[in-house]
Short mmCIF file of C-alpha atoms in Angstrom, two decimals:
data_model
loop_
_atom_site.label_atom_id
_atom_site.label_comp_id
_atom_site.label_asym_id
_atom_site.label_seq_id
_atom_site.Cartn_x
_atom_site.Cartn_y
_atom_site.Cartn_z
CA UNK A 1 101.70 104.15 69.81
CA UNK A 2 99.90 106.55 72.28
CA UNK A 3 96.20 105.50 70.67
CA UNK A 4 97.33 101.93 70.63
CA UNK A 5 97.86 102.00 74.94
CA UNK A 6 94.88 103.55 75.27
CA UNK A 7 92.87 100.79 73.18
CA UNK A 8 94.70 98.39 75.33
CA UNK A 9 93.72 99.79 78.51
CA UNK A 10 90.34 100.27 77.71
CA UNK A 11 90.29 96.69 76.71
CA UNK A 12 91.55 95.48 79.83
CA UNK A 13 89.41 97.59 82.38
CA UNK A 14 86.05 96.61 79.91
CA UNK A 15 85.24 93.44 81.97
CA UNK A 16 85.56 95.31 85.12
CA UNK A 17 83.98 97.75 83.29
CA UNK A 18 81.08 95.67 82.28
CA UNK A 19 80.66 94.07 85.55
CA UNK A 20 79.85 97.19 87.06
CA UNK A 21 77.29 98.23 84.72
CA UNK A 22 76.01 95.41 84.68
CA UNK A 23 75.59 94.66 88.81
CA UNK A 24 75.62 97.93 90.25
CA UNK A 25 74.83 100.95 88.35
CA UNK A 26 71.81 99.33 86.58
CA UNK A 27 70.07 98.23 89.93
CA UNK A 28 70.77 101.59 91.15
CA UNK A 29 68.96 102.92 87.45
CA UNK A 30 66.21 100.67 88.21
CA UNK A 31 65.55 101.13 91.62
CA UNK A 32 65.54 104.73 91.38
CA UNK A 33 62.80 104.37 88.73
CA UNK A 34 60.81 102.08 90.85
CA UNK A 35 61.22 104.25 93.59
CA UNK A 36 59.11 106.56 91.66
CA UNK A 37 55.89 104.07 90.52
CA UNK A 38 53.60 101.69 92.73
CA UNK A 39 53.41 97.75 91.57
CA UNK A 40 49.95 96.50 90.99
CA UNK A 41 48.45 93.65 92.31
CA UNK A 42 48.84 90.93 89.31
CA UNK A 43 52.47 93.01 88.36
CA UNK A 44 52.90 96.06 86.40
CA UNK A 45 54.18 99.62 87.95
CA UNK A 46 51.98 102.39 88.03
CA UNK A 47 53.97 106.04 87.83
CA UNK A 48 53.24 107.81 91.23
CA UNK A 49 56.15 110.66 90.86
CA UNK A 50 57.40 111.61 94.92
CA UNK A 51 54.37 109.49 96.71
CA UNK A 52 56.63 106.96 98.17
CA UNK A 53 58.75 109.25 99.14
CA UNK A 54 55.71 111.71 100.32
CA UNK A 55 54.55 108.86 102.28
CA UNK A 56 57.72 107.76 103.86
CA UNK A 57 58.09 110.97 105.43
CA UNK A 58 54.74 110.54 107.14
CA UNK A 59 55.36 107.35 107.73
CA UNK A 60 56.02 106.15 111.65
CA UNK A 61 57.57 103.01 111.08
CA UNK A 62 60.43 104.47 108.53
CA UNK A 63 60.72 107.30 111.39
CA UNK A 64 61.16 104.63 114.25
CA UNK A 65 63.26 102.17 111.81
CA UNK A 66 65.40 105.15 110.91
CA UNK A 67 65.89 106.43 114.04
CA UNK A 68 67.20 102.63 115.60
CA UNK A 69 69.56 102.09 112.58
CA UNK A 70 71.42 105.83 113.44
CA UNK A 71 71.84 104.40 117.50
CA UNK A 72 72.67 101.22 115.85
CA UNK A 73 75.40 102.76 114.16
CA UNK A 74 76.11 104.74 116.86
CA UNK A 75 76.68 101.67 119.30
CA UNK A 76 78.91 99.73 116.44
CA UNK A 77 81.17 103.14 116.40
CA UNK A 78 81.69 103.47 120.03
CA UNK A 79 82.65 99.68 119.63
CA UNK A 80 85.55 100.63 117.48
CA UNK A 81 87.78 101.81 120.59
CA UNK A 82 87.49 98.17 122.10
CA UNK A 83 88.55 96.63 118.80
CA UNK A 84 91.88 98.85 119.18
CA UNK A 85 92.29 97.79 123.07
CA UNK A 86 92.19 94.15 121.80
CA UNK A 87 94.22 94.55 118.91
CA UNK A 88 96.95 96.44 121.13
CA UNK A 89 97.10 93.28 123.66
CA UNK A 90 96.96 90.52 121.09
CA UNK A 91 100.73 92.67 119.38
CA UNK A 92 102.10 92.69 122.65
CA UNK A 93 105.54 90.91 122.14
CA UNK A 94 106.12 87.38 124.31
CA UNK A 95 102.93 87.01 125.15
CA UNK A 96 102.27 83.21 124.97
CA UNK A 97 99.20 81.84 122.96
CA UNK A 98 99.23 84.86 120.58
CA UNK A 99 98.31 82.69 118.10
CA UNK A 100 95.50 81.03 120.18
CA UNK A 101 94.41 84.52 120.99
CA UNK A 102 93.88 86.14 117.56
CA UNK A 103 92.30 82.59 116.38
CA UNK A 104 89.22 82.75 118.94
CA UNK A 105 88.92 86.37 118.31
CA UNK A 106 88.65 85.97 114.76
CA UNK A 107 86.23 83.00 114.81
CA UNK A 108 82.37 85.48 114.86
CA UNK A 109 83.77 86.82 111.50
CA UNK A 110 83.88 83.45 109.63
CA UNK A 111 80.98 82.43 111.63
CA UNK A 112 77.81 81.84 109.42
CA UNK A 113 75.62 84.96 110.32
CA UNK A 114 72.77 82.21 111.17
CA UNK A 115 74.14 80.38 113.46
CA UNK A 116 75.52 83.40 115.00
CA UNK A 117 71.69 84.75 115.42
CA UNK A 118 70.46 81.61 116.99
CA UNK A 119 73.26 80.75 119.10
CA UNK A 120 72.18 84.67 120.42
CA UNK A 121 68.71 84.24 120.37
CA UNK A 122 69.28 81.31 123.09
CA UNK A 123 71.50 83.22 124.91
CA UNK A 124 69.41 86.47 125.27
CA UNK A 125 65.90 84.02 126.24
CA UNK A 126 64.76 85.92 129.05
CA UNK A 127 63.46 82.57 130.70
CA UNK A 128 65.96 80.25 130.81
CA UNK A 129 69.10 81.80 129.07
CA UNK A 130 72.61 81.74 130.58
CA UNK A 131 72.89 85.32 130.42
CA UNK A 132 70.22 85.77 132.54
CA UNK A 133 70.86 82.86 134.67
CA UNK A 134 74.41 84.81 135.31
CA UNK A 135 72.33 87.97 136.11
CA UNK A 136 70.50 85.72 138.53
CA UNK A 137 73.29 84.57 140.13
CA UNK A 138 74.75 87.97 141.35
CA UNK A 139 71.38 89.06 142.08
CA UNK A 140 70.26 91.43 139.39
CA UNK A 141 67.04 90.72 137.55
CA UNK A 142 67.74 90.11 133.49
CA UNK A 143 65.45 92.10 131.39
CA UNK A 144 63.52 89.73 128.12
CA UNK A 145 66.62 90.98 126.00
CA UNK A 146 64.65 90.14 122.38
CA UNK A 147 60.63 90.68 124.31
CA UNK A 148 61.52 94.03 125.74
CA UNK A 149 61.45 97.36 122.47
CA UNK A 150 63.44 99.21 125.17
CA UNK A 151 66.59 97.16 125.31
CA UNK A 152 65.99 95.45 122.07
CA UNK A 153 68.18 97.93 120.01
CA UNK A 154 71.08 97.49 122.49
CA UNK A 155 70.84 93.74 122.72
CA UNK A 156 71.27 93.90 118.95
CA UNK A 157 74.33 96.17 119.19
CA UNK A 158 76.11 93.81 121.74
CA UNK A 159 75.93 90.83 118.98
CA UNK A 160 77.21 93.32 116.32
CA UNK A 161 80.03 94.69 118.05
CA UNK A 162 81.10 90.74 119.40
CA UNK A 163 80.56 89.92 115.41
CA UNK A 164 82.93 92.85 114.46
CA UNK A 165 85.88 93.01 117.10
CA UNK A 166 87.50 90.01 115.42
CA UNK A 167 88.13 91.67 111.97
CA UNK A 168 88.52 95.29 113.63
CA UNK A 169 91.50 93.56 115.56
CA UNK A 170 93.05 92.34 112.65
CA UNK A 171 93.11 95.21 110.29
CA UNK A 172 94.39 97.70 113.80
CA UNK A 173 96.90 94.79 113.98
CA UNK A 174 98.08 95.29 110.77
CA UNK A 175 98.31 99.45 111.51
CA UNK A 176 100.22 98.66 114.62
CA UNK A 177 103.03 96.93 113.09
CA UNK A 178 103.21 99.41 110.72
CA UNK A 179 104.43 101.69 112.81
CA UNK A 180 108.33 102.09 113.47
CA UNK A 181 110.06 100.18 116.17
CA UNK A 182 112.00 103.19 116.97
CA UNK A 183 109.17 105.65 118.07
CA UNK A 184 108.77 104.42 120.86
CA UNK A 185 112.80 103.37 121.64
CA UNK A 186 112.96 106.79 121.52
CA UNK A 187 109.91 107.72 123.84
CA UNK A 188 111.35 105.11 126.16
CA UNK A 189 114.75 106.89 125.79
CA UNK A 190 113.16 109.84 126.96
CA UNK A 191 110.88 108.60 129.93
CA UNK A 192 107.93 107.83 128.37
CA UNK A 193 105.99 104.67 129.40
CA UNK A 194 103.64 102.49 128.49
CA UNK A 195 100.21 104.77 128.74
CA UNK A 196 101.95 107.54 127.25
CA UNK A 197 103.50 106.28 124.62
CA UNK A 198 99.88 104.57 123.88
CA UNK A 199 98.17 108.14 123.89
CA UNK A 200 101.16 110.05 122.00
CA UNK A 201 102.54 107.22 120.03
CA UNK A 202 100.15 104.63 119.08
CA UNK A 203 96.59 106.47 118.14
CA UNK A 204 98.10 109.57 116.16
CA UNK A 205 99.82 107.33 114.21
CA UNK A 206 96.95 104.56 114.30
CA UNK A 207 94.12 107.51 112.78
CA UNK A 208 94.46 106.02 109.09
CA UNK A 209 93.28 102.45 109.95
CA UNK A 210 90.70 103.90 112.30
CA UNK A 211 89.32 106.30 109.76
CA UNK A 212 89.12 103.19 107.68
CA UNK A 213 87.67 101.05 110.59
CA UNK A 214 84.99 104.02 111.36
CA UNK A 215 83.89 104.55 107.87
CA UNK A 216 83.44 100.61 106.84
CA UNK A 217 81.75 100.09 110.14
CA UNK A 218 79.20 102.62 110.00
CA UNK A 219 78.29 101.63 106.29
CA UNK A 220 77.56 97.46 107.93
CA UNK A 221 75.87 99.26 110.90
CA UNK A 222 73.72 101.43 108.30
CA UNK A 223 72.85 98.31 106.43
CA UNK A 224 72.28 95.24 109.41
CA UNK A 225 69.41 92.62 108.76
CA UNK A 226 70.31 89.12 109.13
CA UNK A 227 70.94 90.20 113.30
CA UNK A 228 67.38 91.72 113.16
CA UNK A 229 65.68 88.91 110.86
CA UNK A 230 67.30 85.77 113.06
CA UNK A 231 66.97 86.80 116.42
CA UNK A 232 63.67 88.76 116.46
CA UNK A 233 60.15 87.25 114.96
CA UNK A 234 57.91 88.58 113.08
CA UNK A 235 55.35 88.92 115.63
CA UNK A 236 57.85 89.86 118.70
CA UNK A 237 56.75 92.47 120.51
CA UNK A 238 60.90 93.91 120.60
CA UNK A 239 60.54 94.21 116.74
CA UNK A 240 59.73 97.94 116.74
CA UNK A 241 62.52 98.39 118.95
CA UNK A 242 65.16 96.65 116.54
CA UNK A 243 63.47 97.59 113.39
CA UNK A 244 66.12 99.05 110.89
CA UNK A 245 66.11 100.30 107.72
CA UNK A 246 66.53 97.63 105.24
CA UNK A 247 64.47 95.25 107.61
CA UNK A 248 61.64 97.56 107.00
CA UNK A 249 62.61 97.35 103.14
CA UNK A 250 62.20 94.00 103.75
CA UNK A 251 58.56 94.44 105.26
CA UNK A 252 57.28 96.59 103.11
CA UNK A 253 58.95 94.72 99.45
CA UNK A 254 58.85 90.90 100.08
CA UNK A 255 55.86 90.77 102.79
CA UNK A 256 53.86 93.24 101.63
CA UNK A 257 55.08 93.19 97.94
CA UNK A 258 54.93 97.36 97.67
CA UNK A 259 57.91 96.94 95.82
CA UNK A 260 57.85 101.14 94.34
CA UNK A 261 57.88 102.05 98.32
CA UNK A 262 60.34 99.57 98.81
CA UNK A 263 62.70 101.00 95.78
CA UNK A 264 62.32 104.52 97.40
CA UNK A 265 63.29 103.24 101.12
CA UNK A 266 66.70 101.66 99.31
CA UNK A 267 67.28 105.08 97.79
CA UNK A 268 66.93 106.76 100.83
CA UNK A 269 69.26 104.31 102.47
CA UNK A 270 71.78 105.10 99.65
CA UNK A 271 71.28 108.78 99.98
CA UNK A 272 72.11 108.66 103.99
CA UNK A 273 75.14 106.55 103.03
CA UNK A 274 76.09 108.86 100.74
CA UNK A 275 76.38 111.99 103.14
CA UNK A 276 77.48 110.22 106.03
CA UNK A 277 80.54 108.76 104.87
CA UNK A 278 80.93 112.32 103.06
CA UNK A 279 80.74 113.87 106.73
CA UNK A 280 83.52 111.53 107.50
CA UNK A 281 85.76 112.39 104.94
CA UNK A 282 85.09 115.94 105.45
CA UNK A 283 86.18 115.78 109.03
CA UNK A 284 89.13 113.21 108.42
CA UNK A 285 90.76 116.14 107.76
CA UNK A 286 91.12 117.55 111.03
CA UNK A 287 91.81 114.19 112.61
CA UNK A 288 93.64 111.97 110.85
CA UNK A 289 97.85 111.90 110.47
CA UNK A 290 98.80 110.36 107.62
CA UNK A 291 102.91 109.77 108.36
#
């Protein structure tokens, strides 16, 4: 009976099963090996051993597309706490147009990622955009948001964290009314008020869905391109400013078709991945309150 089960379960979890091996951990097999060899110029790889990776560490484009997709990712995290500020307002009971509310919030995430880089790439013209006609108005002098390397990088983490506050919201939303009615009958019982109850009530118990918010946000951050490929050109002068990671994949395997230093770039994407969302489970620990 026991052997029978087992055949049964393994029959059940073998399309899953397949699918996986299939889509996943054979790309992975293959673009480790590529990561290893360098394509000729009529096809064919070539086995180079640890050149691409050799030359990526020399290399000052990786170093300068590297170093904008960690403050990328850094900007998207410190975006999470506004997510939670929203989603605390939009569960605030009687408040009228709730519905309204979470609806226009909600509407960058089921946006089509193009029209949300256009519709930003107009905004951010440093001629005649509105944001910098705004600027103009009060007096301040707009920089060329997508012309300008220096502010290019933060330009691109505005769009991202307006793209992400909508679903942020919702899955805080769900956290918040998951947490008993009566905590904070209690606290109110005992003084507490609004601020306080926010601080000693809300966030401890809140931690799960933001250690689930962090880590899902820093993976997107980690792996942006369709901001990067729609707003910037090719030619821009902001583009080594906004460079990331898998846009300089991108370069280097479908421009320049060096598709073996393109395989090594992805596994050194995976690798930083890898340990930073181990970092964050390793210091979950000490942070998070699961009730």
């Amino acid at each position: 009976m026991k052997s029978r089960e087992r055949l049964w379960g393994y029959a059940l979890i073998a399309p899953m099963a397949l699918g996986l091996a299939v889509f996943y951990v054979w790309p992975i097999a293959q673009t480790l090996y590529l990561s290893f060899t360098e394509s000729g110029v009529f096809g064919g790889q070539t086995w180079v051993g640890l050149d691409n990776y050799t030359a990526l560490a020399a290399d000052e484009e990786m170093t300068g597309a590297l170093g904008n997709t960690l403050l990328y990712a850094a900007l998207m995290l410190a975006g999470v706490p506004l997510s939670i500020v929203v989603a605390a307002l939009l569960n605030v009971r009687g408040l009228r147009g709730l519905g309204f509310y979470r609806t226009i919030y909600f509407l960058p995430v089921v946006t089509m990622p193009a029209a949300v880089g256009l519709t930003w790439r107009y905004l951010y013209n440093g001629d005649f955009g509105p944001i910098n006609q705004l600027l103009a108005a009060v007096g301040i002098d707009g920089p060329y948001w997508v012309a300008d390397p220096d502010v290019a990088i933060y330009a691109l983490a505005l769009v991202g964290i307006w793209s992400s506050i909508g679903y942020n919201a919702v899955l805080f939303l769900a956290g918040l009314q998951g947490i008993p009615r009566h905590y904070y009958e209690a606290a109110e019982i005992d003084g507490a008020g609004r601020l306080r109850q926010f601080f000693r009530i809300t966030l401890p118990l809140l931690t799960p869905t933001t250690f689930f918010v962090l880590v899902i946000t820093m993976i997107n951050a980690l792996q942006v391109f369709d901001l990067v490929y729609l707003i910037f050109d090719l030619k821009s002068p902001a583009l080594p400013g906004a460079r990331t990671i898998v846009y300089f994949f991108f370069e280097q395997g479908f421009l320049k078709n060096q598709r073996g230093y393109a395989a090594a770039i992805a596994v050194v994407l995976l690798g930083l991945i890898l340990v930073l969302t181990a970092i964050q489970f390793r210091l979950q620990k000490k942070w998070v309150h699961y009730a």
